[in-house]
Amino acid sequence: MFAKTFLTAAAILCCGSVWAQSTHPDNGNIVQHYPNGSKKLTASFKNGQPDGTWTRWHDNGNKSEELVYREGKIEGKGTMWYRNGSKRSEKYFENNVEHGTSRAWYPNGGKQQEIEMRHGEPVNIITWNANGNLTAEFHVTDGKRTGMSMAWHNNGNKRSERVYVEGVLVSEQSWDEQGNPIGGPNMDE
């Protein structure tokens, strides 16, 4: 459940906007503009389906999003940018399904997350805070946490180590912000 929720939140970060359905040619291109005259969208169709590079722009002229379609399905790299022009996220698709390492960045350019996707399912997830410190790293198999999951405090000190087997927590150790152990299965609480 956690992995699905995390994935949904992550999907919004890249390629999460919904392309408006409008009248389009069976074959050819469409171009939409903002009221100020700047480009809003360029898109192409083949046999009535999206085909080729689709690009959106912010109203300030900076790119917002770019996807590549092949026969109506997203294929290859999808990228999003913040209004200021810095890269927001990138994901990779095979036959309309996320596959490969997706990345997201904070507006200042610092890493926010990396998610390794296999056929639409997350398998490795790493997150950072806005200061560049690791906040979490965990693995997922069949939608369930598996193996060692680690989390860190905002100051960079380790917060917890948890071991999961098929989504079931079997071992846990935690530390306070100063690095002192707290709780855990083999400790008096």
Short mmCIF file of N, CA and C in Angstrom, two decimals:
data_model
loop_
_atom_site.label_atom_id
_atom_site.label_comp_id
_atom_site.label_asym_id
_atom_site.label_seq_id
_atom_site.Cartn_x
_atom_site.Cartn_y
_atom_site.Cartn_z
N MET A 1 0.82 -1.19 0.00
CA MET A 1 0.00 0.00 0.00
C MET A 1 0.87 1.26 0.00
N PHE A 2 1.90 1.28 0.87
CA PHE A 2 2.77 2.45 0.94
C PHE A 2 3.42 2.72 -0.41
N ALA A 3 3.90 1.66 -1.06
CA ALA A 3 4.58 1.84 -2.34
C ALA A 3 3.64 2.42 -3.38
N LYS A 4 2.40 1.96 -3.40
CA LYS A 4 1.44 2.48 -4.37
C LYS A 4 1.16 3.95 -4.11
N THR A 5 0.98 4.33 -2.83
CA THR A 5 0.73 5.72 -2.49
C THR A 5 1.93 6.58 -2.85
N PHE A 6 3.13 6.10 -2.54
CA PHE A 6 4.34 6.83 -2.85
C PHE A 6 4.48 6.98 -4.36
N LEU A 7 4.20 5.92 -5.09
CA LEU A 7 4.29 5.96 -6.54
C LEU A 7 3.31 6.97 -7.11
N THR A 8 2.08 7.00 -6.58
CA THR A 8 1.09 7.95 -7.07
C THR A 8 1.57 9.37 -6.85
N ALA A 9 2.10 9.65 -5.66
CA ALA A 9 2.63 10.98 -5.38
C ALA A 9 3.79 11.30 -6.30
N ALA A 10 4.63 10.33 -6.55
CA ALA A 10 5.78 10.54 -7.42
C ALA A 10 5.35 10.77 -8.86
N ALA A 11 4.31 10.09 -9.29
CA ALA A 11 3.85 10.23 -10.67
C ALA A 11 3.37 11.64 -10.94
N ILE A 12 2.84 12.31 -9.93
CA ILE A 12 2.39 13.68 -10.12
C ILE A 12 3.56 14.60 -10.38
N LEU A 13 4.73 14.25 -9.86
CA LEU A 13 5.90 15.09 -10.03
C LEU A 13 6.39 15.12 -11.47
N CYS A 14 6.17 14.07 -12.20
CA CYS A 14 6.61 14.04 -13.59
C CYS A 14 5.47 13.57 -14.46
N CYS A 15 5.24 14.32 -15.50
CA CYS A 15 4.25 13.90 -16.48
C CYS A 15 2.90 13.70 -15.82
N GLY A 16 2.64 14.40 -14.73
CA GLY A 16 1.41 14.22 -13.98
C GLY A 16 0.28 15.09 -14.48
N SER A 17 0.57 16.07 -15.29
CA SER A 17 -0.52 16.91 -15.76
C SER A 17 -1.33 16.14 -16.81
N VAL A 18 -2.56 16.50 -16.91
CA VAL A 18 -3.44 15.82 -17.86
C VAL A 18 -3.48 16.64 -19.14
N TRP A 19 -3.23 16.01 -20.24
CA TRP A 19 -3.30 16.69 -21.52
C TRP A 19 -4.77 16.86 -21.89
N ALA A 20 -5.15 18.07 -22.13
CA ALA A 20 -6.56 18.35 -22.44
C ALA A 20 -6.91 17.71 -23.78
N GLN A 21 -8.05 17.09 -23.82
CA GLN A 21 -8.55 16.53 -25.07
C GLN A 21 -9.24 17.65 -25.85
N SER A 22 -8.86 17.84 -27.05
CA SER A 22 -9.48 18.85 -27.89
C SER A 22 -9.57 18.31 -29.30
N THR A 23 -10.20 19.07 -30.15
CA THR A 23 -10.30 18.66 -31.54
C THR A 23 -8.89 18.61 -32.13
N HIS A 24 -8.59 17.53 -32.79
CA HIS A 24 -7.26 17.38 -33.37
C HIS A 24 -7.38 16.68 -34.72
N PRO A 25 -6.38 16.85 -35.55
CA PRO A 25 -6.39 16.16 -36.84
C PRO A 25 -6.06 14.69 -36.67
N ASP A 26 -6.53 13.87 -37.60
CA ASP A 26 -6.14 12.46 -37.57
C ASP A 26 -4.64 12.33 -37.83
N ASN A 27 -4.14 13.17 -38.68
CA ASN A 27 -2.71 13.20 -38.99
C ASN A 27 -2.27 14.66 -39.06
N GLY A 28 -1.20 14.97 -38.35
CA GLY A 28 -0.71 16.34 -38.40
C GLY A 28 -0.42 16.90 -37.02
N ASN A 29 -0.25 18.20 -36.99
CA ASN A 29 0.18 18.87 -35.77
C ASN A 29 -0.86 19.87 -35.29
N ILE A 30 -0.85 20.12 -33.99
CA ILE A 30 -1.62 21.23 -33.43
C ILE A 30 -0.67 22.10 -32.63
N VAL A 31 -0.99 23.38 -32.58
CA VAL A 31 -0.23 24.34 -31.79
C VAL A 31 -1.24 25.18 -31.05
N GLN A 32 -1.07 25.31 -29.73
CA GLN A 32 -1.93 26.17 -28.92
C GLN A 32 -1.08 27.28 -28.33
N HIS A 33 -1.71 28.46 -28.14
CA HIS A 33 -1.00 29.61 -27.59
C HIS A 33 -1.73 30.16 -26.37
N TYR A 34 -0.97 30.79 -25.49
CA TYR A 34 -1.55 31.54 -24.37
C TYR A 34 -2.12 32.85 -24.90
N PRO A 35 -3.00 33.51 -24.14
CA PRO A 35 -3.53 34.81 -24.58
C PRO A 35 -2.43 35.84 -24.88
N ASN A 36 -1.27 35.71 -24.22
CA ASN A 36 -0.17 36.66 -24.48
C ASN A 36 0.58 36.34 -25.77
N GLY A 37 0.18 35.27 -26.46
CA GLY A 37 0.80 34.91 -27.73
C GLY A 37 1.91 33.89 -27.64
N SER A 38 2.40 33.62 -26.44
CA SER A 38 3.47 32.63 -26.32
C SER A 38 2.91 31.22 -26.48
N LYS A 39 3.76 30.31 -26.92
CA LYS A 39 3.35 28.94 -27.17
C LYS A 39 2.93 28.25 -25.88
N LYS A 40 1.86 27.47 -25.96
CA LYS A 40 1.36 26.70 -24.82
C LYS A 40 1.58 25.21 -25.04
N LEU A 41 1.33 24.72 -26.26
CA LEU A 41 1.39 23.30 -26.55
C LEU A 41 1.67 23.08 -28.03
N THR A 42 2.55 22.12 -28.31
CA THR A 42 2.68 21.59 -29.66
C THR A 42 2.50 20.08 -29.55
N ALA A 43 1.75 19.52 -30.47
CA ALA A 43 1.45 18.09 -30.42
C ALA A 43 1.27 17.58 -31.84
N SER A 44 1.53 16.29 -32.02
CA SER A 44 1.35 15.69 -33.34
C SER A 44 0.56 14.40 -33.22
N PHE A 45 -0.14 14.09 -34.31
CA PHE A 45 -0.99 12.90 -34.37
C PHE A 45 -0.70 12.11 -35.63
N LYS A 46 -0.90 10.81 -35.51
CA LYS A 46 -0.79 9.92 -36.66
C LYS A 46 -1.90 8.88 -36.50
N ASN A 47 -2.71 8.74 -37.52
CA ASN A 47 -3.85 7.81 -37.48
C ASN A 47 -4.74 8.07 -36.26
N GLY A 48 -4.90 9.36 -35.91
CA GLY A 48 -5.79 9.75 -34.82
C GLY A 48 -5.23 9.57 -33.42
N GLN A 49 -3.97 9.14 -33.31
CA GLN A 49 -3.36 8.92 -32.00
C GLN A 49 -2.16 9.84 -31.81
N PRO A 50 -1.86 10.20 -30.55
CA PRO A 50 -0.65 10.98 -30.31
C PRO A 50 0.56 10.22 -30.86
N ASP A 51 1.43 10.95 -31.57
CA ASP A 51 2.62 10.33 -32.15
C ASP A 51 3.66 11.41 -32.36
N GLY A 52 4.81 11.23 -31.75
CA GLY A 52 5.87 12.23 -31.84
C GLY A 52 6.01 12.99 -30.53
N THR A 53 6.77 14.06 -30.58
CA THR A 53 7.06 14.84 -29.37
C THR A 53 5.93 15.82 -29.08
N TRP A 54 5.46 15.78 -27.85
CA TRP A 54 4.47 16.73 -27.34
C TRP A 54 5.19 17.62 -26.34
N THR A 55 5.05 18.92 -26.52
CA THR A 55 5.73 19.86 -25.63
C THR A 55 4.74 20.89 -25.11
N ARG A 56 4.82 21.16 -23.81
CA ARG A 56 4.04 22.22 -23.16
C ARG A 56 5.02 23.27 -22.65
N TRP A 57 4.53 24.52 -22.59
CA TRP A 57 5.33 25.61 -22.05
C TRP A 57 4.56 26.32 -20.95
N HIS A 58 5.31 26.90 -20.01
CA HIS A 58 4.71 27.81 -19.04
C HIS A 58 4.37 29.10 -19.78
N ASP A 59 3.50 29.92 -19.21
CA ASP A 59 3.12 31.16 -19.89
C ASP A 59 4.26 32.18 -19.97
N ASN A 60 5.36 31.93 -19.26
CA ASN A 60 6.53 32.82 -19.35
C ASN A 60 7.48 32.42 -20.48
N GLY A 61 7.14 31.35 -21.22
CA GLY A 61 7.96 30.92 -22.35
C GLY A 61 8.90 29.77 -22.05
N ASN A 62 9.09 29.44 -20.78
CA ASN A 62 9.94 28.30 -20.42
C ASN A 62 9.18 26.99 -20.62
N LYS A 63 9.90 25.94 -21.03
CA LYS A 63 9.27 24.63 -21.18
C LYS A 63 8.69 24.17 -19.86
N SER A 64 7.56 23.47 -19.96
CA SER A 64 6.89 22.91 -18.79
C SER A 64 7.00 21.39 -18.79
N GLU A 65 6.80 20.79 -19.96
CA GLU A 65 6.73 19.33 -20.03
C GLU A 65 7.01 18.87 -21.45
N GLU A 66 7.66 17.71 -21.56
CA GLU A 66 7.91 17.14 -22.88
C GLU A 66 7.79 15.62 -22.79
N LEU A 67 6.99 15.06 -23.68
CA LEU A 67 6.78 13.61 -23.76
C LEU A 67 6.90 13.18 -25.21
N VAL A 68 7.28 11.92 -25.40
CA VAL A 68 7.34 11.36 -26.75
C VAL A 68 6.32 10.23 -26.83
N TYR A 69 5.47 10.30 -27.85
CA TYR A 69 4.47 9.26 -28.08
C TYR A 69 4.83 8.46 -29.32
N ARG A 70 4.53 7.18 -29.27
CA ARG A 70 4.63 6.29 -30.43
C ARG A 70 3.32 5.52 -30.50
N GLU A 71 2.58 5.75 -31.56
CA GLU A 71 1.30 5.06 -31.77
C GLU A 71 0.39 5.16 -30.55
N GLY A 72 0.31 6.36 -29.95
CA GLY A 72 -0.61 6.62 -28.85
C GLY A 72 -0.08 6.28 -27.47
N LYS A 73 1.14 5.77 -27.39
CA LYS A 73 1.70 5.38 -26.09
C LYS A 73 2.97 6.18 -25.80
N ILE A 74 3.15 6.52 -24.51
CA ILE A 74 4.35 7.25 -24.12
C ILE A 74 5.55 6.31 -24.22
N GLU A 75 6.62 6.82 -24.81
CA GLU A 75 7.82 6.01 -25.05
C GLU A 75 9.05 6.88 -24.81
N GLY A 76 10.00 6.36 -24.05
CA GLY A 76 11.24 7.11 -23.82
C GLY A 76 11.13 8.05 -22.64
N LYS A 77 11.90 9.13 -22.70
CA LYS A 77 12.02 10.05 -21.57
C LYS A 77 10.91 11.09 -21.57
N GLY A 78 10.31 11.29 -20.39
CA GLY A 78 9.37 12.38 -20.15
C GLY A 78 10.01 13.33 -19.16
N THR A 79 9.96 14.62 -19.46
CA THR A 79 10.63 15.61 -18.62
C THR A 79 9.68 16.74 -18.26
N MET A 80 9.81 17.25 -17.02
CA MET A 80 9.07 18.43 -16.58
C MET A 80 10.06 19.45 -16.04
N TRP A 81 9.69 20.74 -16.17
CA TRP A 81 10.51 21.83 -15.68
C TRP A 81 9.68 22.77 -14.81
N TYR A 82 10.34 23.40 -13.85
CA TYR A 82 9.71 24.46 -13.06
C TYR A 82 9.57 25.71 -13.92
N ARG A 83 8.76 26.66 -13.47
CA ARG A 83 8.58 27.93 -14.19
C ARG A 83 9.91 28.66 -14.40
N ASN A 84 10.84 28.49 -13.45
CA ASN A 84 12.12 29.19 -13.57
C ASN A 84 13.06 28.54 -14.57
N GLY A 85 12.65 27.42 -15.17
CA GLY A 85 13.46 26.75 -16.18
C GLY A 85 14.30 25.60 -15.66
N SER A 86 14.39 25.46 -14.33
CA SER A 86 15.18 24.33 -13.81
C SER A 86 14.37 23.04 -13.93
N LYS A 87 15.09 21.94 -14.11
CA LYS A 87 14.44 20.65 -14.31
C LYS A 87 13.72 20.22 -13.05
N ARG A 88 12.49 19.77 -13.21
CA ARG A 88 11.67 19.31 -12.08
C ARG A 88 11.74 17.80 -11.93
N SER A 89 11.60 17.09 -13.05
CA SER A 89 11.62 15.63 -12.99
C SER A 89 11.83 15.04 -14.37
N GLU A 90 12.27 13.78 -14.36
CA GLU A 90 12.34 13.02 -15.61
C GLU A 90 12.01 11.57 -15.29
N LYS A 91 11.27 10.96 -16.20
CA LYS A 91 10.87 9.56 -16.08
C LYS A 91 11.09 8.90 -17.42
N TYR A 92 11.18 7.59 -17.38
CA TYR A 92 11.35 6.82 -18.62
C TYR A 92 10.19 5.85 -18.77
N PHE A 93 9.76 5.69 -20.01
CA PHE A 93 8.60 4.85 -20.30
C PHE A 93 8.94 3.84 -21.39
N GLU A 94 8.37 2.66 -21.26
CA GLU A 94 8.39 1.65 -22.31
C GLU A 94 6.95 1.22 -22.54
N ASN A 95 6.46 1.47 -23.74
CA ASN A 95 5.10 1.04 -24.09
C ASN A 95 4.07 1.56 -23.08
N ASN A 96 4.19 2.86 -22.74
CA ASN A 96 3.23 3.55 -21.87
C ASN A 96 3.35 3.19 -20.39
N VAL A 97 4.40 2.47 -20.01
CA VAL A 97 4.60 2.04 -18.62
C VAL A 97 5.95 2.55 -18.15
N GLU A 98 5.99 3.09 -16.92
CA GLU A 98 7.26 3.56 -16.38
C GLU A 98 8.24 2.40 -16.23
N HIS A 99 9.47 2.64 -16.70
CA HIS A 99 10.51 1.62 -16.61
C HIS A 99 11.85 2.34 -16.66
N GLY A 100 12.67 2.13 -15.64
CA GLY A 100 13.96 2.82 -15.56
C GLY A 100 13.99 3.71 -14.34
N THR A 101 15.01 4.52 -14.24
CA THR A 101 15.19 5.37 -13.06
C THR A 101 14.55 6.73 -13.30
N SER A 102 13.57 7.06 -12.46
CA SER A 102 12.97 8.39 -12.51
C SER A 102 13.64 9.25 -11.45
N ARG A 103 13.75 10.53 -11.75
CA ARG A 103 14.41 11.47 -10.84
C ARG A 103 13.56 12.72 -10.70
N ALA A 104 13.63 13.33 -9.50
CA ALA A 104 12.97 14.61 -9.26
C ALA A 104 13.93 15.51 -8.51
N TRP A 105 13.81 16.83 -8.77
CA TRP A 105 14.69 17.81 -8.15
C TRP A 105 13.87 18.91 -7.49
N TYR A 106 14.46 19.53 -6.50
CA TYR A 106 13.88 20.73 -5.88
C TYR A 106 14.10 21.90 -6.83
N PRO A 107 13.34 23.00 -6.66
CA PRO A 107 13.52 24.17 -7.54
C PRO A 107 14.96 24.71 -7.57
N ASN A 108 15.72 24.49 -6.49
CA ASN A 108 17.11 24.96 -6.44
C ASN A 108 18.07 24.03 -7.16
N GLY A 109 17.57 22.92 -7.71
CA GLY A 109 18.40 21.97 -8.45
C GLY A 109 18.88 20.78 -7.64
N GLY A 110 18.66 20.80 -6.32
CA GLY A 110 19.07 19.68 -5.48
C GLY A 110 18.18 18.47 -5.69
N LYS A 111 18.77 17.28 -5.54
CA LYS A 111 18.00 16.04 -5.71
C LYS A 111 16.87 15.96 -4.69
N GLN A 112 15.72 15.47 -5.14
CA GLN A 112 14.58 15.24 -4.26
C GLN A 112 14.32 13.74 -4.11
N GLN A 113 14.36 13.01 -5.23
CA GLN A 113 14.14 11.57 -5.16
C GLN A 113 14.65 10.87 -6.41
N GLU A 114 14.94 9.59 -6.25
CA GLU A 114 15.23 8.68 -7.36
C GLU A 114 14.42 7.42 -7.11
N ILE A 115 13.72 6.99 -8.13
CA ILE A 115 12.92 5.78 -8.01
C ILE A 115 13.25 4.88 -9.20
N GLU A 116 13.71 3.69 -8.91
CA GLU A 116 13.95 2.72 -9.97
C GLU A 116 12.64 1.97 -10.21
N MET A 117 12.16 2.06 -11.44
CA MET A 117 10.90 1.42 -11.81
C MET A 117 11.17 0.23 -12.72
N ARG A 118 10.43 -0.84 -12.49
CA ARG A 118 10.48 -2.01 -13.38
C ARG A 118 9.05 -2.34 -13.79
N HIS A 119 8.77 -2.13 -15.05
CA HIS A 119 7.46 -2.45 -15.61
C HIS A 119 6.33 -1.84 -14.79
N GLY A 120 6.50 -0.56 -14.42
CA GLY A 120 5.45 0.17 -13.71
C GLY A 120 5.45 0.02 -12.21
N GLU A 121 6.36 -0.75 -11.66
CA GLU A 121 6.40 -0.96 -10.21
C GLU A 121 7.71 -0.41 -9.64
N PRO A 122 7.63 0.32 -8.51
CA PRO A 122 8.87 0.81 -7.90
C PRO A 122 9.62 -0.33 -7.23
N VAL A 123 10.95 -0.34 -7.36
CA VAL A 123 11.74 -1.37 -6.70
C VAL A 123 12.78 -0.79 -5.74
N ASN A 124 13.29 0.38 -6.03
CA ASN A 124 14.23 1.07 -5.14
C ASN A 124 13.84 2.54 -5.07
N ILE A 125 13.77 3.09 -3.86
CA ILE A 125 13.37 4.48 -3.68
C ILE A 125 14.37 5.15 -2.75
N ILE A 126 14.87 6.31 -3.18
CA ILE A 126 15.78 7.12 -2.37
C ILE A 126 15.25 8.54 -2.38
N THR A 127 15.20 9.18 -1.18
CA THR A 127 14.73 10.56 -1.10
C THR A 127 15.74 11.41 -0.33
N TRP A 128 15.74 12.71 -0.64
CA TRP A 128 16.61 13.69 0.02
C TRP A 128 15.76 14.86 0.48
N ASN A 129 16.24 15.58 1.51
CA ASN A 129 15.55 16.80 1.91
C ASN A 129 16.12 17.97 1.10
N ALA A 130 15.53 19.15 1.29
CA ALA A 130 15.94 20.32 0.51
C ALA A 130 17.38 20.74 0.78
N ASN A 131 17.95 20.30 1.91
CA ASN A 131 19.34 20.62 2.23
C ASN A 131 20.33 19.64 1.60
N GLY A 132 19.82 18.62 0.90
CA GLY A 132 20.69 17.65 0.24
C GLY A 132 21.02 16.43 1.06
N ASN A 133 20.44 16.32 2.27
CA ASN A 133 20.68 15.15 3.11
C ASN A 133 19.71 14.03 2.75
N LEU A 134 20.21 12.79 2.78
CA LEU A 134 19.33 11.63 2.58
C LEU A 134 18.24 11.64 3.63
N THR A 135 17.02 11.28 3.24
CA THR A 135 15.93 11.14 4.21
C THR A 135 15.41 9.71 4.28
N ALA A 136 15.47 8.97 3.18
CA ALA A 136 14.98 7.59 3.20
C ALA A 136 15.55 6.81 2.02
N GLU A 137 15.70 5.50 2.26
CA GLU A 137 16.09 4.58 1.20
C GLU A 137 15.45 3.24 1.51
N PHE A 138 14.68 2.72 0.55
CA PHE A 138 14.05 1.43 0.78
C PHE A 138 13.79 0.71 -0.53
N HIS A 139 13.46 -0.57 -0.41
CA HIS A 139 13.26 -1.45 -1.56
C HIS A 139 11.85 -2.02 -1.49
N VAL A 140 11.30 -2.29 -2.67
CA VAL A 140 9.93 -2.79 -2.77
C VAL A 140 9.92 -3.98 -3.73
N THR A 141 9.21 -5.03 -3.35
CA THR A 141 9.00 -6.18 -4.22
C THR A 141 7.51 -6.50 -4.21
N ASP A 142 6.91 -6.58 -5.38
CA ASP A 142 5.48 -6.85 -5.51
C ASP A 142 4.64 -5.92 -4.64
N GLY A 143 5.01 -4.63 -4.61
CA GLY A 143 4.24 -3.64 -3.87
C GLY A 143 4.45 -3.64 -2.37
N LYS A 144 5.39 -4.45 -1.87
CA LYS A 144 5.64 -4.53 -0.43
C LYS A 144 7.10 -4.20 -0.14
N ARG A 145 7.31 -3.50 0.97
CA ARG A 145 8.69 -3.25 1.37
C ARG A 145 9.39 -4.57 1.63
N THR A 146 10.67 -4.60 1.28
CA THR A 146 11.46 -5.81 1.49
C THR A 146 12.90 -5.43 1.78
N GLY A 147 13.56 -6.21 2.61
CA GLY A 147 14.95 -5.94 2.93
C GLY A 147 15.11 -4.76 3.87
N MET A 148 16.28 -4.15 3.84
CA MET A 148 16.63 -3.05 4.74
C MET A 148 16.04 -1.74 4.24
N SER A 149 15.34 -1.04 5.12
CA SER A 149 14.85 0.31 4.87
C SER A 149 15.55 1.23 5.86
N MET A 150 16.06 2.35 5.37
CA MET A 150 16.76 3.28 6.25
C MET A 150 16.17 4.67 6.12
N ALA A 151 16.20 5.41 7.24
CA ALA A 151 15.74 6.79 7.25
C ALA A 151 16.74 7.63 8.04
N TRP A 152 16.82 8.92 7.69
CA TRP A 152 17.75 9.83 8.34
C TRP A 152 17.02 11.07 8.83
N HIS A 153 17.53 11.65 9.92
CA HIS A 153 17.04 12.93 10.42
C HIS A 153 17.49 14.03 9.45
N ASN A 154 16.87 15.20 9.56
CA ASN A 154 17.24 16.32 8.69
C ASN A 154 18.69 16.75 8.85
N ASN A 155 19.29 16.47 10.01
CA ASN A 155 20.69 16.85 10.22
C ASN A 155 21.67 15.84 9.62
N GLY A 156 21.15 14.78 9.01
CA GLY A 156 21.99 13.78 8.36
C GLY A 156 22.27 12.55 9.21
N ASN A 157 21.96 12.59 10.50
CA ASN A 157 22.15 11.42 11.36
C ASN A 157 21.07 10.38 11.08
N LYS A 158 21.46 9.12 11.18
CA LYS A 158 20.52 8.03 10.92
C LYS A 158 19.37 8.06 11.92
N ARG A 159 18.15 7.90 11.41
CA ARG A 159 16.94 7.88 12.23
C ARG A 159 16.52 6.44 12.53
N SER A 160 16.54 5.59 11.50
CA SER A 160 16.09 4.21 11.72
C SER A 160 16.63 3.26 10.67
N GLU A 161 16.70 1.99 11.07
CA GLU A 161 16.96 0.87 10.17
C GLU A 161 15.85 -0.13 10.45
N ARG A 162 15.16 -0.52 9.41
CA ARG A 162 14.08 -1.49 9.55
C ARG A 162 14.29 -2.59 8.52
N VAL A 163 14.01 -3.81 8.93
CA VAL A 163 14.12 -4.94 8.02
C VAL A 163 12.71 -5.48 7.79
N TYR A 164 12.37 -5.63 6.51
CA TYR A 164 11.06 -6.14 6.11
C TYR A 164 11.23 -7.44 5.34
N VAL A 165 10.30 -8.36 5.55
CA VAL A 165 10.20 -9.58 4.76
C VAL A 165 8.78 -9.61 4.21
N GLU A 166 8.66 -9.50 2.89
CA GLU A 166 7.37 -9.50 2.21
C GLU A 166 6.39 -8.52 2.85
N GLY A 167 6.87 -7.32 3.16
CA GLY A 167 6.02 -6.27 3.70
C GLY A 167 5.82 -6.30 5.20
N VAL A 168 6.35 -7.30 5.87
CA VAL A 168 6.19 -7.43 7.33
C VAL A 168 7.47 -6.96 8.01
N LEU A 169 7.33 -6.02 8.95
CA LEU A 169 8.47 -5.53 9.71
C LEU A 169 8.95 -6.61 10.67
N VAL A 170 10.22 -7.02 10.55
CA VAL A 170 10.74 -8.08 11.41
C VAL A 170 11.82 -7.58 12.37
N SER A 171 12.38 -6.42 12.11
CA SER A 171 13.42 -5.88 12.98
C SER A 171 13.47 -4.37 12.80
N GLU A 172 13.74 -3.66 13.91
CA GLU A 172 13.80 -2.21 13.84
C GLU A 172 14.77 -1.67 14.87
N GLN A 173 15.54 -0.67 14.47
CA GLN A 173 16.40 0.07 15.40
C GLN A 173 16.26 1.54 15.06
N SER A 174 16.11 2.39 16.10
CA SER A 174 15.96 3.83 15.89
C SER A 174 16.98 4.60 16.70
N TRP A 175 17.26 5.84 16.25
CA TRP A 175 18.20 6.73 16.92
C TRP A 175 17.59 8.12 17.00
N ASP A 176 17.96 8.87 18.04
CA ASP A 176 17.50 10.26 18.13
C ASP A 176 18.41 11.12 17.24
N GLU A 177 18.13 12.42 17.18
CA GLU A 177 18.88 13.30 16.28
C GLU A 177 20.36 13.41 16.63
N GLN A 178 20.71 13.10 17.87
CA GLN A 178 22.12 13.15 18.27
C GLN A 178 22.84 11.82 18.02
N GLY A 179 22.11 10.79 17.57
CA GLY A 179 22.71 9.50 17.28
C GLY A 179 22.62 8.49 18.40
N ASN A 180 21.86 8.80 19.45
CA ASN A 180 21.68 7.87 20.57
C ASN A 180 20.60 6.85 20.24
N PRO A 181 20.84 5.56 20.49
CA PRO A 181 19.83 4.53 20.20
C PRO A 181 18.58 4.72 21.05
N ILE A 182 17.44 4.50 20.42
CA ILE A 182 16.16 4.51 21.13
C ILE A 182 15.34 3.33 20.65
N GLY A 183 14.68 2.64 21.55
CA GLY A 183 13.82 1.52 21.17
C GLY A 183 14.56 0.41 20.47
N GLY A 184 13.80 -0.43 19.80
CA GLY A 184 14.38 -1.55 19.07
C GLY A 184 14.00 -2.86 19.71
N PRO A 185 14.03 -3.95 18.97
CA PRO A 185 13.55 -5.24 19.47
C PRO A 185 14.41 -5.82 20.58
N ASN A 186 15.69 -5.48 20.63
CA ASN A 186 16.58 -6.09 21.62
C ASN A 186 16.96 -5.12 22.73
N MET A 187 16.17 -4.05 22.89
CA MET A 187 16.51 -3.04 23.89
C MET A 187 15.36 -2.85 24.85
N ASP A 188 15.68 -2.47 26.07
CA ASP A 188 14.65 -2.09 27.03
C ASP A 188 14.13 -0.72 26.64
N GLU A 189 12.83 -0.56 26.64
CA GLU A 189 12.27 0.74 26.24
C GLU A 189 11.89 1.55 27.43
#
